[in-house]
Structures are given as C-alpha cells and as structure tokens.
mmCIF file of C-alpha atoms and ligand atoms in Angstrom:
data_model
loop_
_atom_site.group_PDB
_atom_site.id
_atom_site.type_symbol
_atom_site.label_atom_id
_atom_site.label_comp_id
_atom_site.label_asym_id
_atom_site.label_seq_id
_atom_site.Cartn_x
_atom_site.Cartn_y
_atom_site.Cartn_z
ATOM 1 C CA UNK A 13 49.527 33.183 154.790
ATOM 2 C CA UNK A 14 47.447 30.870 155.860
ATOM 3 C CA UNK A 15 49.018 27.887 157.613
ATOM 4 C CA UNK A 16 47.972 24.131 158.373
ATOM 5 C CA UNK A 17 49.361 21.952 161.277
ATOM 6 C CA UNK A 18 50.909 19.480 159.995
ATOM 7 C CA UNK A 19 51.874 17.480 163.403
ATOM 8 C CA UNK A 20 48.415 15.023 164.001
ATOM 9 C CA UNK A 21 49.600 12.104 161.711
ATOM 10 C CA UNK A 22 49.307 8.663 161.819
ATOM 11 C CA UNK A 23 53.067 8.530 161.086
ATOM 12 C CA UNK A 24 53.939 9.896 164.576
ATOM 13 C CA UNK A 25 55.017 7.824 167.440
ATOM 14 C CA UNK A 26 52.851 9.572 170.049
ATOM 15 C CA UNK A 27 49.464 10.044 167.590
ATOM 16 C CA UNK A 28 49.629 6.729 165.797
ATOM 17 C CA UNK A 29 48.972 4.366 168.831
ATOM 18 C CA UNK A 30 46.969 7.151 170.129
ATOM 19 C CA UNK A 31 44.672 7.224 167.033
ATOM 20 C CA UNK A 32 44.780 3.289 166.896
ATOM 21 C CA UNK A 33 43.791 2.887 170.921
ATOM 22 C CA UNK A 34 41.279 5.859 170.608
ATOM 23 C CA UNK A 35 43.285 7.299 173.223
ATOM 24 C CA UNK A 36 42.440 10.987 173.471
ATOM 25 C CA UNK A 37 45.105 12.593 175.853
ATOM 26 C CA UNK A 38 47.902 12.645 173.238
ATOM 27 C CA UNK A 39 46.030 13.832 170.244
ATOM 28 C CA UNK A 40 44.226 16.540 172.348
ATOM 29 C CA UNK A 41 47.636 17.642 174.109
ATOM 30 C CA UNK A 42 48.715 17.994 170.530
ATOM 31 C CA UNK A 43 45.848 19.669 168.640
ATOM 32 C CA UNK A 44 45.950 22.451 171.948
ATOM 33 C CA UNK A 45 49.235 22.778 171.037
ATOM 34 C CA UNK A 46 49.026 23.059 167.583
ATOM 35 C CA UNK A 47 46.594 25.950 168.187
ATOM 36 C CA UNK A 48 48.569 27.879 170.514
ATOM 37 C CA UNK A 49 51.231 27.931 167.915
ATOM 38 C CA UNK A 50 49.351 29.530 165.959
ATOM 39 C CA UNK A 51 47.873 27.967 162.877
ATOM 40 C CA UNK A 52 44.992 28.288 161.578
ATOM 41 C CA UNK A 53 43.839 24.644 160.332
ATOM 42 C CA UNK A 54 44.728 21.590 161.934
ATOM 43 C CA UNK A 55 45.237 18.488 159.675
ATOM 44 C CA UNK A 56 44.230 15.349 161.090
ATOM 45 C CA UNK A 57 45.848 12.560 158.838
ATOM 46 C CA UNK A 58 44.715 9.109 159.972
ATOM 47 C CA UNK A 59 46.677 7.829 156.667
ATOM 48 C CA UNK A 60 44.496 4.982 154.452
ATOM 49 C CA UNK A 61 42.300 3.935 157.298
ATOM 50 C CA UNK A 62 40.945 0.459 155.941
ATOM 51 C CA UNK A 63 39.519 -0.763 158.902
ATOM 52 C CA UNK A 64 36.931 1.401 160.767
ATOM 53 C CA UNK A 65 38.125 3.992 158.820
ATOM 54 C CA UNK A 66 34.465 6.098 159.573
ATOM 55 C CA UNK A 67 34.659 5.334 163.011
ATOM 56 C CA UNK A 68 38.122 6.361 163.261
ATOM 57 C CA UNK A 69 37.667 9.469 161.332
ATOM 58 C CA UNK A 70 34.379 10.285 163.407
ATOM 59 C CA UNK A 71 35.935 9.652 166.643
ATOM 60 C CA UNK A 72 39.152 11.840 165.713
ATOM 61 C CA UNK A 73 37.618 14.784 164.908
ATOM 62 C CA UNK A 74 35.248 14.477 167.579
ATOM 63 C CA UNK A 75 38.508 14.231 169.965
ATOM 64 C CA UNK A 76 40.208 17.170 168.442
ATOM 65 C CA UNK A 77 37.313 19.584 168.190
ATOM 66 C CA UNK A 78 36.844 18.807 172.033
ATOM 67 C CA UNK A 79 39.868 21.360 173.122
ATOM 68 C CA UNK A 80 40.184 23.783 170.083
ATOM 69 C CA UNK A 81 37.337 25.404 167.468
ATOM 70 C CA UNK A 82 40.679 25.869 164.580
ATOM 71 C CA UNK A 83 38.918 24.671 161.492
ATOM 72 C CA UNK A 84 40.422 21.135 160.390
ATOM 73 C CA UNK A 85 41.744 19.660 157.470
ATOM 74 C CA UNK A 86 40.616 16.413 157.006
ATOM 75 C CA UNK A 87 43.359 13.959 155.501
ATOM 76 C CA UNK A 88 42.583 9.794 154.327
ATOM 77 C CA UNK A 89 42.758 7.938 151.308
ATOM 78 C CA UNK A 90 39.158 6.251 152.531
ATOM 79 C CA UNK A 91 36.277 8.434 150.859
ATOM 80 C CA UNK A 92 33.891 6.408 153.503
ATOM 81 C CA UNK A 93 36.119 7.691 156.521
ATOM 82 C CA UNK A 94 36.893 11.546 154.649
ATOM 83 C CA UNK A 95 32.560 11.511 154.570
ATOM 84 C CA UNK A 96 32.433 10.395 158.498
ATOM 85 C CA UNK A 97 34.731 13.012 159.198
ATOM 86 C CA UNK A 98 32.629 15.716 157.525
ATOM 87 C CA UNK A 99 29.646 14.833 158.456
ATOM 88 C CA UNK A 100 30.678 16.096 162.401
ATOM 89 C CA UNK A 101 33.223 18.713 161.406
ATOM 90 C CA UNK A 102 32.043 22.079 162.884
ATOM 91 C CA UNK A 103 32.551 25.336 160.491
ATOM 92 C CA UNK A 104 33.986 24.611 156.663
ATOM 93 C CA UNK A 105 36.565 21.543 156.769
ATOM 94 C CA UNK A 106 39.104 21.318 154.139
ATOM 95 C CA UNK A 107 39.529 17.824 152.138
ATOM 96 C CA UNK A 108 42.991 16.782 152.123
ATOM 97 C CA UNK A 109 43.433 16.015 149.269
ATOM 98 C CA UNK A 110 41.683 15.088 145.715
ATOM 99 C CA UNK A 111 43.625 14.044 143.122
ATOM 100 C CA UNK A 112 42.929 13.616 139.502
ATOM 101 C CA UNK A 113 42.557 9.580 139.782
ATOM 102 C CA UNK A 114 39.546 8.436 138.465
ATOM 103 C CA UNK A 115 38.001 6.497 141.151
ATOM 104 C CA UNK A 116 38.874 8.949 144.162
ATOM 105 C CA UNK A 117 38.174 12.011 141.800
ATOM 106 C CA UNK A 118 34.569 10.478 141.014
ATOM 107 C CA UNK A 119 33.608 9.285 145.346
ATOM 108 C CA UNK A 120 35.038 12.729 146.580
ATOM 109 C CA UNK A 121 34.293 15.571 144.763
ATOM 110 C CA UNK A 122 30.655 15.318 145.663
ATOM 111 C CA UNK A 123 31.623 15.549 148.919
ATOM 112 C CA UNK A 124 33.386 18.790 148.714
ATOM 113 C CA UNK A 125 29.866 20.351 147.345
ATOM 114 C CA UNK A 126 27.673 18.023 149.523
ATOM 115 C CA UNK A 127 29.233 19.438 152.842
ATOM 116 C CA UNK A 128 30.449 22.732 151.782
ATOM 117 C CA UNK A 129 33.611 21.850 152.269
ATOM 118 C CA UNK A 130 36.879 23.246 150.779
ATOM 119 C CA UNK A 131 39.353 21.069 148.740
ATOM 120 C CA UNK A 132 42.809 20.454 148.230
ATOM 121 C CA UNK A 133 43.152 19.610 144.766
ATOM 122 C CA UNK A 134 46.757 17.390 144.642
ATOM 123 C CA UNK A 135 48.314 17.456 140.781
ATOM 124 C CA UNK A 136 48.592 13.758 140.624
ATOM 125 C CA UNK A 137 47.715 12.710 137.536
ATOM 126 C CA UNK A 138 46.633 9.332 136.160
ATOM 127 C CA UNK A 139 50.233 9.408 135.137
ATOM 128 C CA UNK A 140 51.662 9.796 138.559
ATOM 129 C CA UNK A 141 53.692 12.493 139.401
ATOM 130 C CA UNK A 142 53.643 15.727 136.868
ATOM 131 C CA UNK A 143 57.234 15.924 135.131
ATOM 132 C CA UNK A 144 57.036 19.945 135.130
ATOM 133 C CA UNK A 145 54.899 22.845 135.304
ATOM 134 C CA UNK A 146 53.661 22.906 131.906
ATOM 135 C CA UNK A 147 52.060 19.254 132.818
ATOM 136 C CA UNK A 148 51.089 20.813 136.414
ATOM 137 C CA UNK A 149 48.805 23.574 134.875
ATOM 138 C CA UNK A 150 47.439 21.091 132.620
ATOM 139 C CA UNK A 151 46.053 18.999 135.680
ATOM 140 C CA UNK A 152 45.244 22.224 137.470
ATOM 141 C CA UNK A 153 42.752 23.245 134.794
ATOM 142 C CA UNK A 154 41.578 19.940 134.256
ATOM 143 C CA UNK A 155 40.605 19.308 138.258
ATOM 144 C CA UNK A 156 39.241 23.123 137.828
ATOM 145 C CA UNK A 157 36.970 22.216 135.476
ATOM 146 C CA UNK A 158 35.897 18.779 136.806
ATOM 147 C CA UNK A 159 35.341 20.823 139.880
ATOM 148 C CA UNK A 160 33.714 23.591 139.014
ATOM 149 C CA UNK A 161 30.926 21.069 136.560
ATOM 150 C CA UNK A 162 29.983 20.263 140.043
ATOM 151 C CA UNK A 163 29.091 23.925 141.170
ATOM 152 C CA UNK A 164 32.439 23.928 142.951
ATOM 153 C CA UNK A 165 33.420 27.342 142.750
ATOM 154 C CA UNK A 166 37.192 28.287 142.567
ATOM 155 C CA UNK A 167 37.663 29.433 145.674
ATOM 156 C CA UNK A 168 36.727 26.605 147.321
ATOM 157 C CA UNK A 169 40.142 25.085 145.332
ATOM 158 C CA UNK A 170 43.357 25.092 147.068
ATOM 159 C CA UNK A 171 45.969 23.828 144.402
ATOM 160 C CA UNK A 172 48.862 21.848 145.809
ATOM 161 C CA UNK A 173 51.753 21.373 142.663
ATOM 162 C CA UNK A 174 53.273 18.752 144.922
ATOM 163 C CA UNK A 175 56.623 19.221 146.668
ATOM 164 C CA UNK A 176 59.358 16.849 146.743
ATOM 165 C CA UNK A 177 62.679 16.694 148.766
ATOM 166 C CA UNK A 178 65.695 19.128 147.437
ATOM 167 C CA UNK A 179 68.139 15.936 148.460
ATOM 168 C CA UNK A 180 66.337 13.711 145.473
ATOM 169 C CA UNK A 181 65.732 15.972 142.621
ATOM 170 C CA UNK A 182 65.971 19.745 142.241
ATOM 171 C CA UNK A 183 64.378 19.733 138.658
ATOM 172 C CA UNK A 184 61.020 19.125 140.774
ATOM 173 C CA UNK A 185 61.572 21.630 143.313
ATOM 174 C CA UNK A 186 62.078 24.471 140.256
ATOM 175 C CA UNK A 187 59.073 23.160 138.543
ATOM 176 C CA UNK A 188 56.822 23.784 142.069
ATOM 177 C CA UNK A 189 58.223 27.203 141.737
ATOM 178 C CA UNK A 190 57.727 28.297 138.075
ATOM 179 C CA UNK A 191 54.354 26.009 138.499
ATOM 180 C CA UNK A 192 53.257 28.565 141.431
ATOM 181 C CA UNK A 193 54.492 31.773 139.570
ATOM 182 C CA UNK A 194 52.141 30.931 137.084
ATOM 183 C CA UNK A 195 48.977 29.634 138.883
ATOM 184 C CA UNK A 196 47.774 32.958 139.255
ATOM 185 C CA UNK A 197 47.088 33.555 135.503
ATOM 186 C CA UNK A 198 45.859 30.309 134.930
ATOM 187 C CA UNK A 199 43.160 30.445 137.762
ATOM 188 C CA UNK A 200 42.906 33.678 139.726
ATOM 189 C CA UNK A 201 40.596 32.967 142.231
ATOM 190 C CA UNK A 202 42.179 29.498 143.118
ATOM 191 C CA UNK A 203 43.741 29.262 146.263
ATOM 192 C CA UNK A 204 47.579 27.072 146.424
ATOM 193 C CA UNK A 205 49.036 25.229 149.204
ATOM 194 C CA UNK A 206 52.141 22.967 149.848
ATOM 195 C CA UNK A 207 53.394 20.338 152.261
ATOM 196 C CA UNK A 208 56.634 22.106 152.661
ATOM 197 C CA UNK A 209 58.225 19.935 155.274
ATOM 198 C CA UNK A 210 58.566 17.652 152.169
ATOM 199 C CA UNK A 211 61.282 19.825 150.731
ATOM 200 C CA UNK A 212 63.591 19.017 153.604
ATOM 201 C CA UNK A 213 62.358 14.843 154.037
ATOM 202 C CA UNK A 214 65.728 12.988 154.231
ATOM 203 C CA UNK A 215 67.705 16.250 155.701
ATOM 204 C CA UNK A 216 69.136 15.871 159.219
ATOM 205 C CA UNK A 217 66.806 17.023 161.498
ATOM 206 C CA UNK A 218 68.427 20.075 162.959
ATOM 207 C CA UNK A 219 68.659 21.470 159.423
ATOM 208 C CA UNK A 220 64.920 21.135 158.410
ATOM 209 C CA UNK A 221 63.645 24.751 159.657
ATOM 210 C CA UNK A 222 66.257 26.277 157.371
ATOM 211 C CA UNK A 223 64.711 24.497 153.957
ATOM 212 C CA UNK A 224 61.272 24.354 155.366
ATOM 213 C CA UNK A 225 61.768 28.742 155.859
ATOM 214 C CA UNK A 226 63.811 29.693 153.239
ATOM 215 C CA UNK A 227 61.503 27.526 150.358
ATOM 216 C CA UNK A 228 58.428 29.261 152.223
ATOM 217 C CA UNK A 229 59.793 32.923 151.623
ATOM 218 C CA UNK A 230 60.446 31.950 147.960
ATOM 219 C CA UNK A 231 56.975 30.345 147.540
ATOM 220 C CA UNK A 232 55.522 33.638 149.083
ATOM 221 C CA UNK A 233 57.180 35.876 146.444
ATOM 222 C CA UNK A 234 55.276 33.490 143.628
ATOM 223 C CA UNK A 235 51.852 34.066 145.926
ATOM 224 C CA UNK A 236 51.745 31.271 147.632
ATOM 225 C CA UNK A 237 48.477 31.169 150.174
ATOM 226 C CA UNK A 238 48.866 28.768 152.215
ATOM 227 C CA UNK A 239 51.059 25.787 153.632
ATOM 228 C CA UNK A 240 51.020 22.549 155.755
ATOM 229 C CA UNK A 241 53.753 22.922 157.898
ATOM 230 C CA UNK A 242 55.413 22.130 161.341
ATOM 231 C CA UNK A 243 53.321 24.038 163.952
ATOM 232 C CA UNK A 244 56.217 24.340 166.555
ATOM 233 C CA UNK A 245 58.758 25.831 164.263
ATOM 234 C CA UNK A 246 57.761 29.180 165.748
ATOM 235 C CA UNK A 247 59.970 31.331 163.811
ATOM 236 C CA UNK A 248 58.535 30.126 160.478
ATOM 237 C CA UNK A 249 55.064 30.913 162.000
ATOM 238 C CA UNK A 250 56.421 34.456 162.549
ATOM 239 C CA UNK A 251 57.580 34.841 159.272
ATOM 240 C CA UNK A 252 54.100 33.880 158.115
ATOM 241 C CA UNK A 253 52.503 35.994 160.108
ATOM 242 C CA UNK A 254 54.420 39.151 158.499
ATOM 243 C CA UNK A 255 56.849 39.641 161.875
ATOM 244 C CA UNK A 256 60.049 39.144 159.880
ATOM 245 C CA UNK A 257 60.158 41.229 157.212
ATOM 246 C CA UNK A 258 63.596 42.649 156.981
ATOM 247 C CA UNK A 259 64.288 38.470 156.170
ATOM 248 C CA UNK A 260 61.895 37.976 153.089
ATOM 249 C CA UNK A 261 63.196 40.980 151.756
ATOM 250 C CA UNK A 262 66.351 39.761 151.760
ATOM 251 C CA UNK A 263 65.143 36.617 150.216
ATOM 252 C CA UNK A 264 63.096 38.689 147.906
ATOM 253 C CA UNK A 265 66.396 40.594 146.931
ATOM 254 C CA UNK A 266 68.539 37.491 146.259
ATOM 255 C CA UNK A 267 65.882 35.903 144.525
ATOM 256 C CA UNK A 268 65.990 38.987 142.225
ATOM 257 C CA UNK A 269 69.599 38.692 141.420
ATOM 258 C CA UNK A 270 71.224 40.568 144.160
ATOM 259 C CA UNK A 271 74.198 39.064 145.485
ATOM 260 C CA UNK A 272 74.798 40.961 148.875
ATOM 261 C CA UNK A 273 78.867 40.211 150.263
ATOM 262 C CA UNK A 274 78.011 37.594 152.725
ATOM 263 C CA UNK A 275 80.443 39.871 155.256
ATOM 264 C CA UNK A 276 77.874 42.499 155.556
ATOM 265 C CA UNK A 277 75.168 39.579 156.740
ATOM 266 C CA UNK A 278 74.717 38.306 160.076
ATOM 267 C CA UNK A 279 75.816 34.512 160.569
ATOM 268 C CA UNK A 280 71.558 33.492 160.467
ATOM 269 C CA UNK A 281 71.388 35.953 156.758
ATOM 270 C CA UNK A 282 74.000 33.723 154.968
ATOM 271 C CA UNK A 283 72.172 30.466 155.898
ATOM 272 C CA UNK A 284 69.236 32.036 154.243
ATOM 273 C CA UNK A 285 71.054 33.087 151.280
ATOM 274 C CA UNK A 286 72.697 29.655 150.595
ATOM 275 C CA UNK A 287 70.120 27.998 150.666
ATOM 276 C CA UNK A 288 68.056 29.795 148.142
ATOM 277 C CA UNK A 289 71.418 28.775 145.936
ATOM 278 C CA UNK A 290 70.553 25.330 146.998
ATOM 279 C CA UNK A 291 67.118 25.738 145.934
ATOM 280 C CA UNK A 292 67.179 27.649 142.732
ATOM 281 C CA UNK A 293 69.957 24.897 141.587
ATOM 282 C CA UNK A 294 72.593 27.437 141.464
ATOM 283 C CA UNK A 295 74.713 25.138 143.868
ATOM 284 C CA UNK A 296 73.930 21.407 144.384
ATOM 285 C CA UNK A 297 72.606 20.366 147.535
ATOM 286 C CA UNK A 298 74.546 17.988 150.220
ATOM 287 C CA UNK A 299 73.983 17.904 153.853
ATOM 288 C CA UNK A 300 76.839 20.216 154.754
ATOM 289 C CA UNK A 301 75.205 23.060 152.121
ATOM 290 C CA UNK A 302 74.935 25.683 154.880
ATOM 291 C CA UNK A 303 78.752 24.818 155.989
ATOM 292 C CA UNK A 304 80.600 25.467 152.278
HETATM 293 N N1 LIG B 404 50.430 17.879 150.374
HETATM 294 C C1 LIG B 404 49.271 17.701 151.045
HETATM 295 N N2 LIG B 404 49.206 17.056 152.217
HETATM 296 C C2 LIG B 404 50.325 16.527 152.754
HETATM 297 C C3 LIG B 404 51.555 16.682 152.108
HETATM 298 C C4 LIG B 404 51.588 17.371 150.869
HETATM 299 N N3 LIG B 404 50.266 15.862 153.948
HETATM 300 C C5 LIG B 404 51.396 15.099 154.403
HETATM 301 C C6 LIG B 404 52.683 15.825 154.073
HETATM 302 N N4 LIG B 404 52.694 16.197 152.692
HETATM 303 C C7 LIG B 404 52.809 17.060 154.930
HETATM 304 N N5 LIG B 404 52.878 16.690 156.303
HETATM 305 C C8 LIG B 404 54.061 16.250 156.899
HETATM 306 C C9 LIG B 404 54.003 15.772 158.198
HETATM 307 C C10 LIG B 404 55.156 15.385 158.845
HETATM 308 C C11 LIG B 404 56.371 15.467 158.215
HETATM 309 C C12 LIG B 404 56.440 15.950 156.925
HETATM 310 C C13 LIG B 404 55.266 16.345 156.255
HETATM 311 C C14 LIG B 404 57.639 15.075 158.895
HETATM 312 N N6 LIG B 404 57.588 14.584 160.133
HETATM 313 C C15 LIG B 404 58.788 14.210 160.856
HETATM 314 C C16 LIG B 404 59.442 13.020 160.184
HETATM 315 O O1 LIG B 404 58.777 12.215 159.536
HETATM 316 O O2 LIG B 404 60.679 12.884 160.323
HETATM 317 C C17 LIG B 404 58.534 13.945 162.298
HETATM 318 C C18 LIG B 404 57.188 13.354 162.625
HETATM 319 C C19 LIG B 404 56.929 13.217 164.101
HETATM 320 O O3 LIG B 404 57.542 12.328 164.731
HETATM 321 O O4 LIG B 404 56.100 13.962 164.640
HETATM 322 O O5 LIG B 404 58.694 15.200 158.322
HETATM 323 O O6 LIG B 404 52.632 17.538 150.214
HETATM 324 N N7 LIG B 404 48.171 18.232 150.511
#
C-alpha cells in the first residue's frame, strides 16, 4: 500500500497559523515527522487559498521539500496556487484532487499532463455526491476518458470513490466498498485511494485508529492502493506495510463469513471483528460499538 500523510492541513492548529505566518519551524517539524513515520507522500493541504494562493503554495512546498525528498501531494481548490505548487515540486507530485466539475475539470487537467504530474480523480459529480457505486463507476469512466483525451494515461489516475463517516450514513460506506471491488474491472490500470480518517470524523478521538484500521484491511481485500491517512498511527502504518498479517487475515476471514467465538480472540481481535459488523451494516454503529 501506498500511503499519504495526511497531517499538513490548513485545518490544524499548529500548521494553519504556521502556513498563514509563513512560519517554517512547525510545518518542517511536521513534514520530518511525517517521513519518519513512514509514508510515502506527504499532502500539503493549504485548503481554498484565495489570497496569495501561488505564493502560498510556492512557499509551502518550498518549506517542506527543505527537510524531506517524500514526493508530495499537492491539495487546493485554487488551480493558480495547485500550478505554483507544481511548477517547484521536485520528482512526480500528485494533484489532490480533480473532480468532475466543469470549471475545475477544464483549468486542471492540463496541468496533470503539463507537469507530469499524477492525479487524484475525486467522484464528485456535477450532481454532488454519487448516491452508490453504480453512479461511482459512471463518473470513474467518465473522468477516465476526459483524462485520458488529454494523453493522460491510466496510471497516472488514482480514483478516490469518496468516503464518508460510518456515524452519518452506512449506505455510503457499503457503496465505497462494492464501488472499490469493482474498480478493477472497470479500469485495470487505474490506481484508487481514500481519505480514510473520514470514516471515523465525528467518533471520539481515542476510537478513531480502530475505524481508520479495520475499514483499511477491508478496503485492502477489494485492492485498494493507496490511502491518505494519519501518519502517527504507527500500527496502521505496520499493517500497511505487510507486518501484521495474522490481523488482515482475520479480517479477511470475517469478511468471508467466518464467525470465529469471540472467546478464542484476544481482547484487541474482537475490536477488530466488531467493527467490521459496524461497517458491513450488520450491527448499527453508536459510540460505545466496541463496548456491546
Ligand atoms: N480524499 C482526498 N483528499 C482528502 C480527503 C479525501 N483530503 C482531506 C481528507 N479527506 C483527508 N485528510 C484528513 C486530515 C485530517 C483529518 C481527517 C482527514 C482529521 N484530523 C483531526 C480532526 O479534524 O479532528 C485532527 C487534526 C489535527 O489537529 O491535526 O480528522 O477523502 N482525495
């Protein structure tokens, strides 16, 4: 698996003044950090950017590429500041994200051929948010083939079906998974990618890992390639990285249909397996899931 740092963004308490100040000691203390975890892109979201947004962008990956060589993933709503950023980006950058709106679609796919760059390709239609995976391989092929008119090849797409939060609608969360089971029919040589701290947004903080994990086993099964997720949750990284395997085949095994006595589990093995109840919509999710 490939994975993307997902901890340089605007939204943070430490990088957001940081980023606004052009003060480099957080970010750079950060981006280190991020790459002694172990990732192997860093995102850099500086969020919509309407001000300076080029300068910003210029400036931030400037700052970041100044204490680690990890290739970044570039992340702004501003095609102006996503173009500054490129522009000084060492090795292939990845565009976070293109989605299939008209006016973004139209100022940033020329970028992704114009810097031999790599793209995220977000299924978010003109329609807003795709209702299930039938409409999610319908945007896939259509960004695929607005892509690829531009000499775009697939590989150089990294679909992301868009996650959402288990604690607002579990209909969505089954969708991302029947959406990536499918993807590789549909376009073999595309790559895939989620935000999967998303799945767990609105869950108390100490229980995050154990969505964020558990969804990324289940994603793996469907061939999932790659994921923007929380650098310093080290044991997901492990599990990435292929160091935990007697855990995804246990994962593997309930997703099948086994249904191991939880007495023969050790007290981490049962979290695991209720929440991949919790996320296949076998049992509804509340914030005590892991305690019934
Ligand atoms: N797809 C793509 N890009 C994305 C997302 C996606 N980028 C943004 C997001 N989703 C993934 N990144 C994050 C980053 C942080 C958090 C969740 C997803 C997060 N942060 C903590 C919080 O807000 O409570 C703490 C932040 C902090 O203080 O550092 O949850 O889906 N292509």
């Amino acid at each position: 698996m490939v994975l993307i740092g997902e901890n340089l963004n605007i939204m943070s308490q430490t990088i957001g003044p940081a980023l606004k100040e052009r003060n480099p000691k957080p970010i750079q203390e950060l981006a280190k950090a991020e790459a002694e975890a172990g990732v192997d892109y860093i995102d850099l979201n500086i969020g919509p950017a309407r001000k300076a947004g080029d300068e910003l962008m210029e400036w931030a990956v400037n700052t970041v590429q100044g204490v680690t060589d990890k290739s970044l993933s570039l992340d702004t709503t501003n095609p102006v500041a996503m173009e500054a950023g490129l522009k000084v980006a060492k090795g292939k950058a990845l565009i976070n994200s293109i989605s299939l709106q008209p006016d973004r679609l139209e100022q940033e796919l020329p970028l992704v051929k114009k810097y031999d760059a790599s793209m995220i390709g977000l299924l978010w239609g003109i329609e807003g948010m795709p209702r299930d995976a039938n409409e999610r391989a319908m945007l896939a092929v259509d960004l695929m083939y607005k892509a690829n008119e531009l000499g775009i090849p697939n590989e150089d797409i990294w679909i992301d079906p868009i996650l959402t939060p288990v604690s607002v609608e579990i209909n969505q969360v089954k969708s991302c998974f029947e959406f990536m089971s499918m993807l590789g029919d549909i376009a073999p040589e595309c790559k895939s990618t989620i935000g999967l701290s998303n799945i767990s947004n609105g869950t108390p903080h100490h229980l995050r890992p154990y969505l964020n994990r558990t969804c990324m086993i289940m994603l793996m099964k469907y061939g999932l390639y790659s994921a923007i997720v929380d650098a310093f949750d080290s044991e997901l990284v492990q599990i990435a990285r292929g160091e935990k395997p007697e855990l995804v085949d246990l994962v593997y095994r309930v997703m099948d249909g086994e249904k191991p006595g939880l007495s023969s589990l050790s007290e981490e093995e049962v979290k695991y397996v209720k929440t991949i109840r919790v996320l296949k919509g076998e049992s509804l999710y509340s914030h005590s899931w892991l305690e019934i």
